Short mmCIF file of C-alpha atoms in Angstrom, two decimals:
data_model
loop_
_atom_site.label_atom_id
_atom_site.label_comp_id
_atom_site.label_asym_id
_atom_site.label_seq_id
_atom_site.Cartn_x
_atom_site.Cartn_y
_atom_site.Cartn_z
CA GLN A 1 69.08 70.52 123.64
CA ILE A 2 66.44 68.99 121.79
CA ASN A 3 67.77 66.11 119.69
CA ALA A 4 65.75 64.34 117.09
CA SER A 5 62.62 65.15 119.07
CA ASP A 6 59.24 65.35 118.42
CA ASN A 7 55.72 67.26 119.89
CA VAL A 8 57.42 68.99 123.05
CA THR A 9 56.16 71.75 124.89
CA PHE A 10 58.04 74.49 126.95
CA GLN A 11 56.23 76.03 128.34
CA ASN A 12 55.89 79.58 131.56
CA LEU A 13 59.43 78.55 132.68
CA THR A 14 62.44 80.99 133.16
CA PHE A 15 65.83 80.31 131.25
CA ARG A 16 69.19 81.78 132.72
CA VAL A 17 73.02 81.63 130.81
CA ASN A 18 75.40 81.29 133.54
CA SER A 19 78.39 80.72 131.60
CA ALA A 20 80.91 83.66 130.72
CA THR A 21 81.64 81.94 127.77
CA ALA A 22 78.40 80.77 125.76
CA GLY A 23 75.07 81.04 125.59
CA ARG A 24 72.90 78.91 123.63
CA ILE A 25 69.24 77.98 126.15
CA PHE A 26 68.08 75.73 122.99
CA TRP A 27 69.59 73.50 120.30
CA LEU A 28 67.42 72.26 118.03
CA ARG A 29 68.72 69.65 115.61
CA ASN A 30 68.35 66.23 113.83
CA GLY A 31 65.35 66.57 112.77
CA THR A 32 62.91 67.99 115.12
CA GLN A 33 59.05 68.27 115.03
CA ASN A 34 56.32 70.25 116.46
CA ILE A 35 58.20 72.18 119.45
CA LYS A 36 56.93 74.20 121.09
CA ILE A 37 58.25 77.10 123.28
CA GLN A 38 55.46 79.71 124.92
CA ASN A 39 55.50 81.97 127.36
CA CYS A 40 58.95 81.45 128.81
CA VAL A 41 61.70 83.43 130.09
CA LEU A 42 64.75 83.55 127.89
CA ASN A 43 67.52 85.13 129.84
CA GLY A 44 70.85 85.37 127.44
CA ARG A 45 74.83 86.30 128.76
CA THR A 46 75.64 89.76 128.27
CA VAL A 47 77.34 90.19 125.21
CA ALA A 48 80.49 92.86 124.61
CA ALA A 49 81.14 93.93 121.21
CA SER A 50 84.63 93.08 122.05
CA THR A 51 84.21 89.79 122.89
CA PRO A 52 85.02 86.61 120.46
CA THR A 53 81.50 84.56 119.55
CA THR A 54 79.96 82.79 116.46
CA ILE A 55 76.65 83.15 115.25
CA THR A 56 75.59 79.89 116.86
CA GLU A 57 76.77 79.95 120.91
CA ASP A 58 75.18 82.90 121.71
CA ALA A 59 72.16 82.52 119.65
CA LEU A 60 68.86 81.80 122.16
CA ILE A 61 67.42 79.51 119.89
CA TYR A 62 69.17 77.76 117.30
CA SER A 63 67.93 75.39 114.92
CA GLU A 64 71.40 73.88 112.35
CA PRO A 65 71.46 73.56 109.39
CA ALA A 66 71.20 69.78 109.32
CA ASN A 67 68.28 70.46 111.64
CA THR A 68 64.95 69.24 108.83
CA MET A 69 62.22 70.82 110.69
CA SER A 70 58.77 71.26 110.70
CA ASP A 71 56.36 72.87 113.24
CA LEU A 72 57.81 74.74 115.11
CA PHE A 73 56.19 77.83 117.37
CA ILE A 74 57.99 80.79 119.31
CA VAL A 75 54.88 82.54 120.89
CA ASN A 76 54.50 84.80 123.67
CA ASN A 77 58.41 84.66 125.42
CA THR A 78 60.63 86.96 126.53
CA PHE A 79 64.42 86.89 125.57
CA THR A 80 67.19 89.65 126.63
CA ALA A 81 70.66 89.86 125.81
CA GLY A 82 72.24 87.06 123.92
CA ASP A 83 74.06 87.59 120.42
CA TYR A 84 70.39 86.49 118.68
CA ALA A 85 67.74 85.59 120.08
CA MET A 86 66.89 83.23 117.43
CA ASN A 87 69.21 81.76 114.81
CA LEU A 88 67.23 79.60 112.47
CA ASP A 89 69.47 78.24 109.66
CA GLY A 90 68.06 76.79 107.06
CA GLY A 91 70.68 76.25 105.59
CA GLY A 92 72.19 76.56 101.82
CA SER A 93 70.61 73.11 100.30
CA GLY A 94 68.44 70.34 100.72
CA PRO A 95 65.10 70.13 101.91
CA VAL A 96 63.14 73.61 102.78
CA VAL A 97 62.02 74.02 106.55
CA SER A 98 58.75 74.98 106.95
CA GLY A 99 55.65 75.57 109.64
CA VAL A 100 57.68 78.27 111.39
CA VAL A 101 55.24 80.50 113.62
CA ILE A 102 57.50 83.47 115.46
CA THR A 103 54.67 85.54 117.47
CA GLY A 104 53.73 87.48 120.42
CA ASN A 105 57.80 87.65 121.56
CA THR A 106 59.33 90.51 123.19
CA ILE A 107 63.12 90.94 122.06
CA ASN A 108 65.40 93.30 124.47
CA ASN A 109 69.21 94.68 124.28
CA PHE A 110 70.36 91.93 121.90
CA LEU A 111 74.02 91.95 120.56
CA SER A 112 73.58 91.88 116.98
CA ARG A 113 70.15 90.05 115.22
CA GLY A 114 66.47 89.34 117.21
CA ILE A 115 65.00 86.90 114.46
CA SER A 116 67.16 85.83 112.35
CA ILE A 117 65.87 82.92 109.74
CA GLN A 118 67.99 81.88 106.14
CA ARG A 119 66.02 79.12 104.05
CA TYR A 120 62.86 78.82 105.35
CA THR A 121 58.90 78.33 103.35
CA VAL A 122 56.00 80.27 104.94
CA PRO A 123 57.38 81.73 107.68
CA LEU A 124 54.82 83.98 110.18
CA ILE A 125 56.75 86.60 112.26
CA GLN A 126 53.87 88.46 113.76
CA LYS A 127 53.12 91.38 116.67
CA ASN A 128 56.58 90.97 118.27
CA THR A 129 58.58 93.57 119.99
CA ILE A 130 62.11 94.17 118.86
CA THR A 131 64.61 96.96 120.56
CA SER A 132 67.98 97.12 121.55
CA ASN A 133 70.50 99.44 122.54
CA VAL A 134 73.14 97.74 122.03
CA SER A 135 75.97 99.03 119.68
CA ASN A 136 78.80 97.02 118.39
CA GLY A 137 80.40 98.86 115.92
CA SER A 138 78.07 97.48 113.13
CA PRO A 139 74.45 97.61 111.88
CA LEU A 140 72.47 95.44 114.07
CA TYR A 141 68.81 93.99 112.80
CA GLY A 142 65.64 93.46 114.56
CA ILE A 143 64.52 90.46 111.31
CA PHE A 144 66.47 89.61 109.17
CA LEU A 145 65.46 86.71 105.71
CA ASN A 146 67.58 85.45 103.48
CA LEU A 147 66.74 82.64 100.78
CA ILE A 148 62.99 82.90 101.54
CA GLN A 149 60.67 80.60 99.95
CA ASN A 150 57.32 81.33 99.16
CA ASN A 151 55.11 83.25 101.08
CA ALA A 152 56.68 84.96 104.73
CA THR A 153 54.49 86.78 106.61
CA VAL A 154 55.95 89.71 108.49
CA VAL A 155 52.85 91.80 110.39
CA GLN A 156 52.65 94.46 112.53
CA ASN A 157 55.78 93.80 114.30
CA THR A 158 57.63 96.38 115.94
CA ILE A 159 61.08 97.55 115.92
CA SER A 160 62.68 100.04 117.82
CA ILE A 161 66.70 100.77 117.89
CA PRO A 162 67.74 103.40 118.82
CA VAL A 163 70.83 103.00 116.89
CA ALA A 164 72.81 101.81 113.61
CA ALA A 165 70.37 99.04 112.20
CA TYR A 166 68.48 97.69 109.45
CA GLY A 167 64.69 97.09 110.75
CA ILE A 168 63.63 94.43 108.52
CA ASN A 169 66.78 92.99 106.06
CA PHE A 170 64.95 90.94 103.09
CA THR A 171 67.73 88.98 100.94
CA SER A 172 67.56 87.28 97.85
CA ASN A 173 64.32 85.44 98.65
CA THR A 174 61.91 83.93 96.47
CA SER A 175 58.11 83.65 95.37
CA VAL A 176 55.85 82.08 92.78
CA ALA A 177 52.50 83.41 91.45
CA GLY A 178 49.77 82.77 94.64
CA SER A 179 52.23 82.78 97.02
CA THR A 180 53.07 86.39 98.10
CA THR A 181 55.43 87.08 100.61
CA LEU A 182 53.77 90.31 102.70
CA ILE A 183 55.63 92.86 104.60
CA ALA A 184 52.64 94.74 106.44
CA ASN A 185 51.71 97.46 109.31
CA ASN A 186 54.86 97.32 110.70
CA MET A 187 56.49 99.93 113.14
CA ILE A 188 60.18 100.53 112.38
CA ASN A 189 62.31 103.00 114.46
CA VAL A 190 66.26 102.95 113.86
CA GLY A 191 69.36 104.94 113.85
CA ASN A 192 71.14 107.75 115.55
CA ALA A 193 74.48 106.33 114.54
CA THR A 194 77.09 106.84 112.07
CA VAL A 195 76.97 103.90 110.17
CA ASN A 196 74.57 102.37 107.35
CA THR A 197 70.71 102.58 108.28
CA TYR A 198 67.63 101.34 106.95
CA GLY A 199 64.16 100.58 107.86
CA ILE A 200 62.85 98.33 105.31
CA TYR A 201 66.27 96.86 102.98
CA ALA A 202 65.13 94.19 100.20
CA SER A 203 67.36 93.51 97.77
CA SER A 204 66.79 90.50 94.94
CA TYR A 205 63.21 89.56 95.87
CA ASN A 206 59.86 89.55 93.73
CA THR A 207 56.30 88.47 94.38
CA THR A 208 55.96 90.87 97.64
CA ASN A 209 53.49 93.36 98.85
CA ILE A 210 55.16 95.91 100.55
CA PHE A 211 52.23 97.87 102.72
CA GLN A 212 50.72 100.06 105.37
CA ASN A 213 54.83 99.60 107.54
CA THR A 214 55.66 103.07 109.12
CA ILE A 215 59.34 103.62 108.94
CA ASN A 216 60.83 106.45 110.75
CA VAL A 217 64.98 106.88 110.29
CA ASN A 218 67.07 108.69 112.34
CA THR A 219 70.36 108.99 111.42
CA LEU A 220 73.06 111.24 110.48
CA SER A 221 73.23 113.18 107.25
CA SER A 222 76.29 111.99 106.30
CA SER A 223 75.20 108.41 107.03
CA LEU A 224 74.73 105.87 104.42
CA ALA A 225 70.33 105.18 105.37
CA ALA A 226 67.09 105.31 104.05
CA ALA A 227 64.01 104.40 105.31
CA LEU A 228 63.34 101.92 102.30
CA TYR A 229 65.68 101.26 100.27
CA LEU A 230 64.65 98.25 97.17
CA ILE A 231 67.73 96.59 95.35
CA SER A 232 66.74 94.87 92.36
CA PRO A 233 63.13 93.97 92.91
CA GLY A 234 61.79 91.08 90.78
CA ALA A 235 58.41 91.05 88.92
CA ASN A 236 55.28 91.34 91.13
CA THR A 237 56.80 93.88 93.19
CA ARG A 238 53.60 96.22 95.10
CA VAL A 239 54.27 99.04 97.71
CA VAL A 240 51.38 100.95 98.80
CA ASN A 241 50.26 102.93 101.77
CA ASN A 242 53.78 103.38 103.84
CA ILE A 243 54.74 106.09 106.13
CA ILE A 244 58.49 106.79 105.23
CA TYR A 245 60.52 109.19 106.82
CA ASN A 246 64.07 109.82 106.61
CA ARG A 247 66.16 112.44 108.71
CA GLY A 248 68.97 112.49 107.41
#
């Protein structure tokens, strides 16, 4: 637990969950500043779809809504198992969290979400490799972004989830002129199931560039599936030079 702590670095360490009932490794709370988690191995517990859990107790890195932090660096780590690899929750009101960098991580075999971020501003998510072959009866999410404010950058990630999944989910996000969100140069391969499957799913957003992504959806024709699915796009949305394929 990192409780109201500043300027802490975790580097070249291995963490393993031994509990049979919960699997949180890092818990950030009560205002943290300049926390670095880099070159570490985080091994969670294997969570079965039938096992009761919450979105926080099996998140390998969890930042709670009341944690009004800045400057969190999650770099070059390996995550295995758990429910969420990262659940960074900025809540629904109050100060917006800023200065989050998630780069170069390898995320394997999570149950629900790889990277989940709510109500942050200017997050950078770059060069992460996200894979899972765990089926929980509902779609998985490679990258889940909700209520992001201004200038999110999601680039050069590789997402491979050969079950029902949303590669990148981008919902209720706002940007202002001059602070464009960029989703670019990502490699996304999802599908092979009979429930909702989307490469990039974006809803209720504005001022966003979706450039040069390669998206493959490999699912059955009876499924509700789309490589690129845009709902209620706002002003200044541009979709350019993407390779988009939906087998269904």
